[in-house]
Coordinates of C-alpha atoms in Angstrom, one line a residue:
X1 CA -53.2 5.5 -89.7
X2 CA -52.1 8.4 -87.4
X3 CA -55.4 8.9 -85.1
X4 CA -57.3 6.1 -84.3
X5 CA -60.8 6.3 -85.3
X6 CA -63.5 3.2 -84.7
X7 CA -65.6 2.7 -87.9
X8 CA -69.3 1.3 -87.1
X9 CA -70.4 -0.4 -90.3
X10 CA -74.0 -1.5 -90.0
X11 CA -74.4 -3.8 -92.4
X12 CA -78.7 -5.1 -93.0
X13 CA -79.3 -7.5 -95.6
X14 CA -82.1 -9.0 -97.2
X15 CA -81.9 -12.0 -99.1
X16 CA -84.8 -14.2 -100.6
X17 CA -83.4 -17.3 -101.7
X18 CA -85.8 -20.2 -103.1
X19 CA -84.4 -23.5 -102.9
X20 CA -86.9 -25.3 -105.6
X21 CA -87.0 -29.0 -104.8
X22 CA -88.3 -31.0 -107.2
X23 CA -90.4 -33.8 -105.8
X24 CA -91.0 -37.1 -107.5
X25 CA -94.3 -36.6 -108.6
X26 CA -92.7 -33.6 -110.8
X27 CA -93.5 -30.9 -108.6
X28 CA -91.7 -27.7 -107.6
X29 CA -91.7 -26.3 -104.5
X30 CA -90.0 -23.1 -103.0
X31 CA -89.0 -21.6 -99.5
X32 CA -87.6 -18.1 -99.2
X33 CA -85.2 -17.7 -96.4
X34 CA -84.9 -14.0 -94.9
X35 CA -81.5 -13.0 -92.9
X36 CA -80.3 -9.8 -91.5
X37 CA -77.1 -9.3 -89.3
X38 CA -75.6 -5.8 -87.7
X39 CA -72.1 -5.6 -86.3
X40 CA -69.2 -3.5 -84.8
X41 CA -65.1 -3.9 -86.0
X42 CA -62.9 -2.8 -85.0
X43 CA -60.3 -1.9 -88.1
X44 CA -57.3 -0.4 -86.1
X45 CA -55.6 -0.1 -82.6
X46 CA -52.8 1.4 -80.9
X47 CA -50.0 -0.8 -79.6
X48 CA -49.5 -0.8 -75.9
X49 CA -45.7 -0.9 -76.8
X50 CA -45.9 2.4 -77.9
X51 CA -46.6 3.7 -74.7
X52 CA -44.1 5.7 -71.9
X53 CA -44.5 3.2 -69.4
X54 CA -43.2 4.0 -66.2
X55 CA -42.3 2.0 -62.7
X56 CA -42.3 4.2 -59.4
X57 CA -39.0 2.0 -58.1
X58 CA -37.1 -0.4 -60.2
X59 CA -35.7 -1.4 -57.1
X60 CA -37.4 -2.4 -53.9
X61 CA -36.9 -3.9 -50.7
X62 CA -37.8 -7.4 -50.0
X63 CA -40.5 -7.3 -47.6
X64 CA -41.8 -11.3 -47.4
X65 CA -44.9 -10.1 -49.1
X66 CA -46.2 -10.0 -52.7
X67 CA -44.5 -6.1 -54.1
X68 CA -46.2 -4.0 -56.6
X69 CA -44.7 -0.8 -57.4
X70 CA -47.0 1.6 -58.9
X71 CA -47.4 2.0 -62.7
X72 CA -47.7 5.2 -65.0
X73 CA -48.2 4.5 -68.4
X74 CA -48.6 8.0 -70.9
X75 CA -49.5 7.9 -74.7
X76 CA -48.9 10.8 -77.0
X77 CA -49.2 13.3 -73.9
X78 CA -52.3 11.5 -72.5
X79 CA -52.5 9.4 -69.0
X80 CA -54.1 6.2 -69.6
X81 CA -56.4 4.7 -67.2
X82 CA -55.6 1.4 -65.3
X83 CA -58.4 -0.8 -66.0
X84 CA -60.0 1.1 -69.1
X85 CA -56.7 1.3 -71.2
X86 CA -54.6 -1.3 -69.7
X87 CA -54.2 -4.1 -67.2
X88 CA -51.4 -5.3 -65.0
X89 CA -49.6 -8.5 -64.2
X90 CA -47.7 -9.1 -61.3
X91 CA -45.3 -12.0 -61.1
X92 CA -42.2 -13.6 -59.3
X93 CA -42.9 -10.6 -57.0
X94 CA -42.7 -12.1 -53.4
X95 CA -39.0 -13.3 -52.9
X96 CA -35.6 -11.5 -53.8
X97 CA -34.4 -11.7 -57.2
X98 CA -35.9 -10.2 -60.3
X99 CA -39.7 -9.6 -60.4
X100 CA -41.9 -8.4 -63.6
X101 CA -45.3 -7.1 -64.3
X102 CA -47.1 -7.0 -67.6
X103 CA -48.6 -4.3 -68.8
X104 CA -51.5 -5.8 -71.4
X105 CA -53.5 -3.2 -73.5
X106 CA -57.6 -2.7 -73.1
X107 CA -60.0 -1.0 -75.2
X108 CA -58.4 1.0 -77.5
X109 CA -55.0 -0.5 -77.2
X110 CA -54.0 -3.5 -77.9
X111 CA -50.7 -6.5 -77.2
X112 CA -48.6 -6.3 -74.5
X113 CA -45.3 -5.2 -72.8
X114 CA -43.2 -6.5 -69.8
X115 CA -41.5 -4.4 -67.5
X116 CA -38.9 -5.9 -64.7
X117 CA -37.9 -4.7 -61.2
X118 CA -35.2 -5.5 -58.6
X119 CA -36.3 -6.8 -55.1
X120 CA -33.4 -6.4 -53.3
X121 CA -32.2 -7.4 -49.2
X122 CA -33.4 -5.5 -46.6
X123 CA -30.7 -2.5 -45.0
X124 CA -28.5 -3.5 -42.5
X125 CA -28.9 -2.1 -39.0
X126 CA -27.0 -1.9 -35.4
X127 CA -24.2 -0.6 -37.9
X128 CA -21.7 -0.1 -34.9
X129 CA -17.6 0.4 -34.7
X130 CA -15.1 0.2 -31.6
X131 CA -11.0 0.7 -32.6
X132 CA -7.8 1.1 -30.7
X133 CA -4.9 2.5 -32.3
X134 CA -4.4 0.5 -35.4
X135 CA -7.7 -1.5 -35.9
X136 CA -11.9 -0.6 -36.4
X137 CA -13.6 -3.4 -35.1
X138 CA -17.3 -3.3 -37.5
X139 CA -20.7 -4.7 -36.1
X140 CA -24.1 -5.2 -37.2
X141 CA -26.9 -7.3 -36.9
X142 CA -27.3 -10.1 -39.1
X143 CA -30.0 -9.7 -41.6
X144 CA -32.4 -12.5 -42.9
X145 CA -32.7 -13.8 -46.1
X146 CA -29.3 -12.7 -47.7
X147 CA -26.1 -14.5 -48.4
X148 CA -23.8 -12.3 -46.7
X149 CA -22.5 -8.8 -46.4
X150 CA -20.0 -6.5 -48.2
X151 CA -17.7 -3.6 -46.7
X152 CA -16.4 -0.2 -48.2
X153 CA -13.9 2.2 -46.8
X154 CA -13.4 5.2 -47.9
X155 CA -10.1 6.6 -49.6
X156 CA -9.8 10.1 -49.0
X157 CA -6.9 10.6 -51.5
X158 CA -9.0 9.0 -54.1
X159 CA -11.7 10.5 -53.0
X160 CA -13.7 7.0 -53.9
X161 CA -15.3 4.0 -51.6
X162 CA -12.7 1.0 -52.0
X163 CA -14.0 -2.4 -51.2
X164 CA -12.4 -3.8 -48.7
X165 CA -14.1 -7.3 -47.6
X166 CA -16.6 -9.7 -48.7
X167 CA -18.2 -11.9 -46.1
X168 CA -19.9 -14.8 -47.5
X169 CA -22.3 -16.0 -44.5
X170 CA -24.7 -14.1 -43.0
X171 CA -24.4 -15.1 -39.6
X172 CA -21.0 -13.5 -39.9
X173 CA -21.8 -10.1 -38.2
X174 CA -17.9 -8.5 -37.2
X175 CA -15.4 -7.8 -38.9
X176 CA -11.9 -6.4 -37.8
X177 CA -9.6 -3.8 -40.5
X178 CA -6.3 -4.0 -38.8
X179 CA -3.2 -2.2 -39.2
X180 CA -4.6 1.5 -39.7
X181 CA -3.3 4.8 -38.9
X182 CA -3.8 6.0 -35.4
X183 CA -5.5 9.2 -34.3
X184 CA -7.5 9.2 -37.9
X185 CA -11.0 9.0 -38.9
X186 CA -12.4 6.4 -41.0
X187 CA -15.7 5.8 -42.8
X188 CA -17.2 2.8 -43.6
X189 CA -20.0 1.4 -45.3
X190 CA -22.1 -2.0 -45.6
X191 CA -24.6 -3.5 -47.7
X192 CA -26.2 -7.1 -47.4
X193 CA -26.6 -9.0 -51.2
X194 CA -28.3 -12.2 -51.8
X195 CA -27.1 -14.5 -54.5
X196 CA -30.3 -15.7 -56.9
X197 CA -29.1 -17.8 -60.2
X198 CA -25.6 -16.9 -60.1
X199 CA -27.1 -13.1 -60.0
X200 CA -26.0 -11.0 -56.6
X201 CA -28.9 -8.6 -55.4
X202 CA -27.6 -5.8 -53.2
X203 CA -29.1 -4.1 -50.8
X204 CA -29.1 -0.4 -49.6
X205 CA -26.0 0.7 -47.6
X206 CA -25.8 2.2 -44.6
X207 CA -22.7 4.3 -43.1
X208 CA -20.7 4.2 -39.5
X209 CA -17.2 6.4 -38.9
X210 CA -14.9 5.9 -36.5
X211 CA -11.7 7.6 -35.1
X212 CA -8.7 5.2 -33.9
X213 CA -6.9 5.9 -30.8
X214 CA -3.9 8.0 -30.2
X215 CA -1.2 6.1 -32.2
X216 CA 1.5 5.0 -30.5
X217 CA 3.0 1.8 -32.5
X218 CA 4.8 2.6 -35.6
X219 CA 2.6 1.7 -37.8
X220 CA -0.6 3.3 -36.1
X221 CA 2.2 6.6 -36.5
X222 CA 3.1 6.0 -40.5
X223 CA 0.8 3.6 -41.8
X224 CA 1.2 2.4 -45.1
X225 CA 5.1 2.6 -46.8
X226 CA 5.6 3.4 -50.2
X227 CA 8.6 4.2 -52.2
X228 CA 9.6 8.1 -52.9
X229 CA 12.7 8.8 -54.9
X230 CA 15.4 7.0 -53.2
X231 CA 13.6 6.9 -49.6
X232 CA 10.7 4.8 -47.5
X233 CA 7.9 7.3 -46.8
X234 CA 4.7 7.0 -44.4
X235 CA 1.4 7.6 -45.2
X236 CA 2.0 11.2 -45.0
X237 CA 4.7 11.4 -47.1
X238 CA 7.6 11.6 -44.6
X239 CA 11.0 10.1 -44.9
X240 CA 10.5 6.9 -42.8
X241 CA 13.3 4.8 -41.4
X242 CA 13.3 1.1 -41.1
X243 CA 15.1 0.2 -37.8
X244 CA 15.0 -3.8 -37.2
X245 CA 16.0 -6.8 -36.5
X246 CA 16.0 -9.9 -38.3
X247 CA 15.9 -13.8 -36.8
X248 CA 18.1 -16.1 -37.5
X249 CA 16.4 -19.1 -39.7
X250 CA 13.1 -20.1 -38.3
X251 CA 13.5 -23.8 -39.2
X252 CA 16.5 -24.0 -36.8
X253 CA 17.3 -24.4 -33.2
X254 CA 14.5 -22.2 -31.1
X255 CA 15.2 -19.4 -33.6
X256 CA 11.7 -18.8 -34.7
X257 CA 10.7 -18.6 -30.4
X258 CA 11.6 -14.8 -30.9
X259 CA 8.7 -14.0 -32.9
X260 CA 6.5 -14.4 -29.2
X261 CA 4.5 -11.7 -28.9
X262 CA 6.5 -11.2 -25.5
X263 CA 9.9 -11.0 -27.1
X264 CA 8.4 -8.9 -30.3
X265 CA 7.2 -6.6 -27.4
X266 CA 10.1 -5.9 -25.8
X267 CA 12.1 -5.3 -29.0
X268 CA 9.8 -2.6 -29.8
X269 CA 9.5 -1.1 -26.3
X270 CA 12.7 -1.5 -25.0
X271 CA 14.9 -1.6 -27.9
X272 CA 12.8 1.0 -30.2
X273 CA 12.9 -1.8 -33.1
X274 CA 9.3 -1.1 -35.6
X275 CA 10.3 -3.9 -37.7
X276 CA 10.9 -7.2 -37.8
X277 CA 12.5 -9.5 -40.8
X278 CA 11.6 -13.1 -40.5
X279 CA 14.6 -14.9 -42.4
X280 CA 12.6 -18.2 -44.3
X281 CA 15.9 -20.5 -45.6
X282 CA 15.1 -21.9 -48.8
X283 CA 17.8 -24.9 -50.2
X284 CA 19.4 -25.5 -46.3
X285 CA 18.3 -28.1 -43.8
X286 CA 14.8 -28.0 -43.0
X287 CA 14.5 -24.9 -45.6
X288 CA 11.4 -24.3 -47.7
X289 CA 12.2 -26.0 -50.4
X290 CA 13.7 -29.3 -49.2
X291 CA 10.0 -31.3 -48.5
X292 CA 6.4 -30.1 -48.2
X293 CA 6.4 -31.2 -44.3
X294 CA 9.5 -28.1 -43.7
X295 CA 7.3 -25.8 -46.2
X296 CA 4.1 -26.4 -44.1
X297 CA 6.1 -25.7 -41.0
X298 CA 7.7 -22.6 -42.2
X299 CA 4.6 -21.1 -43.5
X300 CA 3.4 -21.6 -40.2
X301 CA 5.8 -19.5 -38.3
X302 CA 5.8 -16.9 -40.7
X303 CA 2.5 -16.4 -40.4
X304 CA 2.7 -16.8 -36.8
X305 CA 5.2 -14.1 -36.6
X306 CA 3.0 -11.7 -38.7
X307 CA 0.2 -12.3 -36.4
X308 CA 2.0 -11.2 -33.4
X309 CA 3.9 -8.4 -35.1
X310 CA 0.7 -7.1 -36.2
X311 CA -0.5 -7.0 -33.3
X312 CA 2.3 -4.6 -31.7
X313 CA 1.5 -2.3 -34.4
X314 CA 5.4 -3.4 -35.7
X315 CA 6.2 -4.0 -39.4
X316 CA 7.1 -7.2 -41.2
X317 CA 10.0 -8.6 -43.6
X318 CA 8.9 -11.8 -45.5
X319 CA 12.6 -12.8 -46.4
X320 CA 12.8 -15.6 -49.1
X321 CA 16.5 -16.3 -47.4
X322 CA 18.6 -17.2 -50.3
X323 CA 21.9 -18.2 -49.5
X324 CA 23.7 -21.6 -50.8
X325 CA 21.2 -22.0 -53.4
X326 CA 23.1 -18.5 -55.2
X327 CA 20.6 -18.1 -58.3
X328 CA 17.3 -17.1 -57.4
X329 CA 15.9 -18.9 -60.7
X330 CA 17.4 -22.2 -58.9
X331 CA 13.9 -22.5 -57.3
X332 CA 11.6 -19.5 -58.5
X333 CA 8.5 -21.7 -59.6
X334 CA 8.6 -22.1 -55.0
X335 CA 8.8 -18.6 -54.8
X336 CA 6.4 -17.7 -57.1
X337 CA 3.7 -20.0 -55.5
X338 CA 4.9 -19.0 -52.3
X339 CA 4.8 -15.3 -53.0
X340 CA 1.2 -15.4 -54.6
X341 CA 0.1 -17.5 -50.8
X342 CA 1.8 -14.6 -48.6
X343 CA -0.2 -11.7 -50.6
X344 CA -3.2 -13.2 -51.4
X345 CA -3.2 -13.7 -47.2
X346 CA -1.9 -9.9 -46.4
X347 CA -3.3 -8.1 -49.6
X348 CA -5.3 -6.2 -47.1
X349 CA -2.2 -5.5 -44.4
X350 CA -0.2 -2.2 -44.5
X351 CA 2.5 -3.4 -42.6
X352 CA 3.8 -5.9 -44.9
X353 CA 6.9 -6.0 -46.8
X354 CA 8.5 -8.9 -49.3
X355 CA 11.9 -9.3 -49.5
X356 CA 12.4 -12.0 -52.3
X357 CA 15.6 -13.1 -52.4
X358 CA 18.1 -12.5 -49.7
X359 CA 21.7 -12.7 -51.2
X360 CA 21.6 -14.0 -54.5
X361 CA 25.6 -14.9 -55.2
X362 CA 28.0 -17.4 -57.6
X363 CA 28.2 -16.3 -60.9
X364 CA 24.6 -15.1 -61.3
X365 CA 24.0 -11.7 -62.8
X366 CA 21.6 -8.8 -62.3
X367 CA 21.0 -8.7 -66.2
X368 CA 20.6 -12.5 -66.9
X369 CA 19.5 -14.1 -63.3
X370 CA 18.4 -11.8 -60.5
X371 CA 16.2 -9.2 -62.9
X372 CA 14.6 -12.0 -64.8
X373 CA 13.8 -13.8 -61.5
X374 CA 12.3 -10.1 -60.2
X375 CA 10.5 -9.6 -62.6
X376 CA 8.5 -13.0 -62.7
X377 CA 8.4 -12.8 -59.1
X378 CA 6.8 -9.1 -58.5
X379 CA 4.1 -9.8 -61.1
X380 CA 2.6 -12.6 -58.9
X381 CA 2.7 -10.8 -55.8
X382 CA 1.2 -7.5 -57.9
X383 CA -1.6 -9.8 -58.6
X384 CA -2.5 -9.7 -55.5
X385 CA -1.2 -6.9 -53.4
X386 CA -0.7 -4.1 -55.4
X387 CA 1.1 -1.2 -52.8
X388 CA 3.4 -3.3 -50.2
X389 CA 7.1 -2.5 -50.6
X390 CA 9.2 -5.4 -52.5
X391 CA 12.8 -5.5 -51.2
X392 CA 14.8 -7.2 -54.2
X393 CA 18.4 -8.3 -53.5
X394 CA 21.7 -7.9 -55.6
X395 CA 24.4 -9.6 -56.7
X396 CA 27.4 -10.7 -54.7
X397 CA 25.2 -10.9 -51.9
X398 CA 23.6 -8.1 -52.1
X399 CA 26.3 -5.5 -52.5
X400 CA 26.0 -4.6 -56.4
X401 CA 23.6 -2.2 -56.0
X402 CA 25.4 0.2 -58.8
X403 CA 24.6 -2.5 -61.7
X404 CA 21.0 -1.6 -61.0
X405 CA 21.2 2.1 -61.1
X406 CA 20.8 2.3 -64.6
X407 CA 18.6 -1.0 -65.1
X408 CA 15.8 -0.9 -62.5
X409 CA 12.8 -2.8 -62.3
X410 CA 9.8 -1.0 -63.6
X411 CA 7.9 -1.2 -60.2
X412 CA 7.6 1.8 -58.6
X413 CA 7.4 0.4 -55.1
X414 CA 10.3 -1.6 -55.1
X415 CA 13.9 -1.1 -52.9
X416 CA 16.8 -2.8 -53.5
X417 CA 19.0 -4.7 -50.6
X418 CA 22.5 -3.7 -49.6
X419 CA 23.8 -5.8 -47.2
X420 CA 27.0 -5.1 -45.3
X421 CA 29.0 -6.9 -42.4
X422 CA 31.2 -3.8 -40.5
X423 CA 34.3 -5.4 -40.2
X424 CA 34.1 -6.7 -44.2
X425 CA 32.7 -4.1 -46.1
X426 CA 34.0 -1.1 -45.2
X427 CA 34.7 2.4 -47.1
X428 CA 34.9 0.9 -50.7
X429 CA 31.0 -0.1 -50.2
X430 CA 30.0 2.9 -48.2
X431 CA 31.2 4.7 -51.7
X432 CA 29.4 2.9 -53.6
X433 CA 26.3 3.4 -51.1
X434 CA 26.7 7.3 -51.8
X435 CA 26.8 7.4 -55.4
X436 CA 24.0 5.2 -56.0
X437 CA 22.0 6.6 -53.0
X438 CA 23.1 10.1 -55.0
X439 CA 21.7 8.7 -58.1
X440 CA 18.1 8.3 -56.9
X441 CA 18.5 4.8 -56.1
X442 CA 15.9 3.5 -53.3
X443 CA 18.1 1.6 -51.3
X444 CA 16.9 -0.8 -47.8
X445 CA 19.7 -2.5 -45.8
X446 CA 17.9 -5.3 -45.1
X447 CA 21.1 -7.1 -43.3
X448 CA 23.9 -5.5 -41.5
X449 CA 26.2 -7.2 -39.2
X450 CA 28.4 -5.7 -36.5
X451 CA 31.6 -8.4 -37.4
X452 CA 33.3 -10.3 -40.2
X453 CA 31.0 -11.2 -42.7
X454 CA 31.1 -14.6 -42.1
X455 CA 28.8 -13.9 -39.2
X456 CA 32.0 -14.9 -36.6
X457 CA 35.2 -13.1 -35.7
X458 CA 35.6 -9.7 -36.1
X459 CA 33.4 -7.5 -34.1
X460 CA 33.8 -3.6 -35.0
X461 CA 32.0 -1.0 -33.1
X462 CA 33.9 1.5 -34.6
X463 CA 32.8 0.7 -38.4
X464 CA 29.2 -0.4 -37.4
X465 CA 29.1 3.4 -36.1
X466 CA 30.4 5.0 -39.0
X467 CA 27.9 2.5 -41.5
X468 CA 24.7 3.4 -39.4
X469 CA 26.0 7.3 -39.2
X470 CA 26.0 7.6 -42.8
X471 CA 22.5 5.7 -42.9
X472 CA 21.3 7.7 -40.8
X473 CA 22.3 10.7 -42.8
X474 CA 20.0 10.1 -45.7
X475 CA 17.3 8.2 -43.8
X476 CA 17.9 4.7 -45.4
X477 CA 16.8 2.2 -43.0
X478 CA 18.3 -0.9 -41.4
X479 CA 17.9 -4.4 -39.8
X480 CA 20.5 -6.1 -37.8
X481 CA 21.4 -9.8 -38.0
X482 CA 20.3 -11.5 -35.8
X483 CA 18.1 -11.7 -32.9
X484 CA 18.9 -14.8 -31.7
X485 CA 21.3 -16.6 -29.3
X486 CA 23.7 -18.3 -31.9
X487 CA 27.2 -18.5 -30.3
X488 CA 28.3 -16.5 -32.9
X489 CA 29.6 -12.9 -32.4
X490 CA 26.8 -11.3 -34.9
X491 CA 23.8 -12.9 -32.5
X492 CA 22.5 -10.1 -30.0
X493 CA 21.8 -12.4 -27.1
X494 CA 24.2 -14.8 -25.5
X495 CA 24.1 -18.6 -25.6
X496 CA 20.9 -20.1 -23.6
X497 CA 19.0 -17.6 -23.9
X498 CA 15.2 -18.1 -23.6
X499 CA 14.3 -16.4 -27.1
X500 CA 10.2 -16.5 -26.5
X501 CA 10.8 -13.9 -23.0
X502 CA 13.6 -11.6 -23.8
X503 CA 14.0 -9.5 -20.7
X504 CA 14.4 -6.1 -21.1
X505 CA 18.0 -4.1 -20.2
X506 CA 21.3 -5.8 -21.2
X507 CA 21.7 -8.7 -19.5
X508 CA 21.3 -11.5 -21.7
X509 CA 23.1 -9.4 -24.4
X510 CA 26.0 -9.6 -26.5
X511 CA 28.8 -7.4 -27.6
X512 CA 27.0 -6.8 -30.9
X513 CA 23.4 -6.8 -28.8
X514 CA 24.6 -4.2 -26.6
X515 CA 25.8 -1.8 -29.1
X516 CA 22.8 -2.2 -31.7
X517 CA 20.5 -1.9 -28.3
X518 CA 22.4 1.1 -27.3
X519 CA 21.9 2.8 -31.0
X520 CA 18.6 1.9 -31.6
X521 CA 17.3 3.7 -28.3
X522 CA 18.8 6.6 -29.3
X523 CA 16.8 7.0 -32.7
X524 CA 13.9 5.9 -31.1
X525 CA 14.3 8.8 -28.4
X526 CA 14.3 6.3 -25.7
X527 CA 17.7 7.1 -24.3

């Protein structure tokens, strides 16, 4: 029925009933019995279900004490009366998790109904930043009673609040974002979560921004790279030059000892180098592939040298270093896993870059080897890190740039390595350079050497000159092999050289040092 109405029936009674019992001697006998009985029913009641039932927070603050948010509970315009039309029924309302109160009908309404609310971590506080140039360094005090913490920066492209870290403890209170843009503001936010039955619970988050210092290292200047028609750009957008240097094998010799943070230093300072390409061997001695004791040790320079790098603010080439092994595919299932390692570790640096396979050579192809390999090889670092350059190389160690003109990869942040030795390659490949440079194609010179391609023999100032002239020209960056003290005539520094504390000035350089010190100066404004 639609309005509720309580019918009183009063029901009186009067019954005579004579139970005759018939004795033995043959008589009868008869009692009457009298009864009357009066009472209320109740034929019909509204549902409590029904109702517009209302919580003042569905999500509340754990406090250590038993939580009841307030209640409001409206029926067909009416507000019903706590104790007269209903009843509540706190429960698993104390700790953080999910709590729930029942609503149970009185009077004139009847059943039941069950509401839940949120009791969630308290709010972080002492939300505090320091930086330098290229890193916010995030404080707070540790809260009790949560699992850990979670940080949001926000993108101002985007316009949206990017997570950026998950910390899994909560006794965990600083966190570092390295590798930022100097001279900018950034805002950041934190929120504490507990994890209840697999179910996280976050709490409210509270906001800090910071401004780094005045940048002075190149990538507290241009920040992240990206790929923009056939050039590197910044952060900003502007044409960006790579201008580096690249070691000699790490597994080898003391080669690797010029990733110190001394030597890294005075490349940048006194050389004007903002890169540096760490050359991993694959299929040589001692290269990655050849035992998991040589893959454990080269993992560990790289990452040393990326630590230090990162430090001076410098970029960093990851160079899966190809060579006698000719067809990438010869061990791509290693590069893959290797790949998937080194951006699932830097997914979060902007100064990164992956260079994944040196100088493929032999009878390998773009079409049936070196694309097919790329391809595999991109999608597991994409899984990962989604914006760092990829520096692919070409065939005939790296020189065939123009059969990729018209078959590119389909990543948009990718480059493609032209390598050239000055006394070798000379105006036939600087054509080539042009015409696919023309075409739109983003080329890096990841390798350049001042002498015969062999490495030995052949220095030529005069065609390094023209080669870094024409580079120059279109803003397509560079990296010199090699900083090290091979007695060869492409190594920069001379034999016995102590590669962890390079001196500054030229007197533990080469021919070829001297020259590529002398040039790099000059683009860096240093001389």
């Amino acid at each position: 029925m639609s309005v509720l109405k309580k019918l009183a029936v009063t029901a009186i009674s009067l019954a005579a009933a004579a139970c005759f019992a018939v004795g033995a001697s043959g008589y009868t006998s008869s009692t009457v019995i009298t009864a009357s009985a009066q009472s209320v029913v109740t034929l019909g009641s509204t549902s409590i279900k029904k109702a517009t039932i209302k919580l003042s927070s569905t999500s509340v603050t754990y406090t250590g004490k038993a939580i009841k948010p307030t209640v409001k509970v409206t029926y067909d315009g009416k507000t019903l009366k706590k104790g007269t039309d209903y009843k509540l029924t706190y429960s698993s309302n104390t700790k953080i998790g999910t709590a729930k109160v029942k609503v149970t009908g009185l009077g004139s309404y009847s059943g039941s109904k069950t509401l839940t609310f949120k009791i969630i971590p308290k709010k972080v506080t002492g939300f505090t930043a320091t930086s330098t140039q290229t890193t916010v360094t995030l404080s707070w005090d540790k809260v009790a009673n949560c699992t850990g913490y979670r940080i949001y920066r926000y993108n101002s492209s985007t316009k949206k609040w990017v997570k950026v870290k998950t910390i899994k403890s909560k006794t965990t209170t600083t966190w570092t974002d390295k590798c930022l843009l100097g001279s900018k503001t950034y805002k950041y936010r934190i929120k504490a979560y507990k994890k209840v039955d697999g179910t996280n619970y976050w709490g409210k988050s509270v906001q800090v921004n910071k401004k780094t210092s005045t940048a002075t290292t190149p990538v507290a200047k241009n920040g992240e790279l990206t790929v923009s028609g056939a050039n590197i750009v910044n952060e900003k957008g502007k044409k960006f030059q790579i201008i580096g240097m690249s070691t000699h094998g790490i597994m080898w010799e003391d080669y690797s000892d010029i990733l110190s943070k001394s030597s890294l230093k005075t490349l940048r300072d006194d050389w004007g180098v903002n890169t540096i390409r760490i050359a991993m061997y694959t299929e040589e001695w001692g290269g990655y592939t050849t035992g998991s004791t040589y893959a454990a040790q080269a993992k560990k320079k790289v990452n040393t040298g990326i630590k230090n790098a990162t430090s001076l603010g410098m970029y960093v080439i990851i160079d899966w270093h190809i060579l006698s092994d000719g067809n990438p595919q010869t061990h791509q299932s290693e590069a893959i896993s290797f790949f998937k390692y080194m951006a699932k570790k830097y997914k979060n640096y902007n100064n990164i870059l992956y260079e994944i396979c040196n100088e493929p050579n032999g009878s390998v192809t773009w079409s049936s080897n070196i694309k097919p390999y790329a391809k595999k090889v991109i999608s597991a670092i994409r899984k990962y890190d989604d914006d760092a350059i990829i520096i692919c190389g070409t065939g005939t160690w790296s020189q065939d740039i123009d059969d990729v003109v018209n078959d590119r990869l389909s990543d948009k942040n990718t480059v493609y390595a032209l390598h050239f030795y000055a006394n070798t390659h000379t105006d036939w490949l600087r054509t080539r350079f042009s015409e696919c440079y023309s075409s739109g194609l983003p080329i890096l010179v990841s390798e350049f050497g001042t002498c015969n391609s062999s490495g030995s023999g052949g220095y030529n100032s005069s065609q390094t000159k023209t080669w870094l002239k024409l580079l120059d020209s279109k803003k397509v960056g560079y990296v010199n092999w090699s900083a090290c003290d091979k007695d060869e005539t492409c190594s920069a520094f001379v034999s016995g050289t102590d590669l962890s504390a390079i001196k500054k000035g030229t007197s533990q350089l080469t021919s070829s040092g001297k020259l590529i010190r002398s040039w790099y100066r000059k683009r860096a404004g240093l001389s």
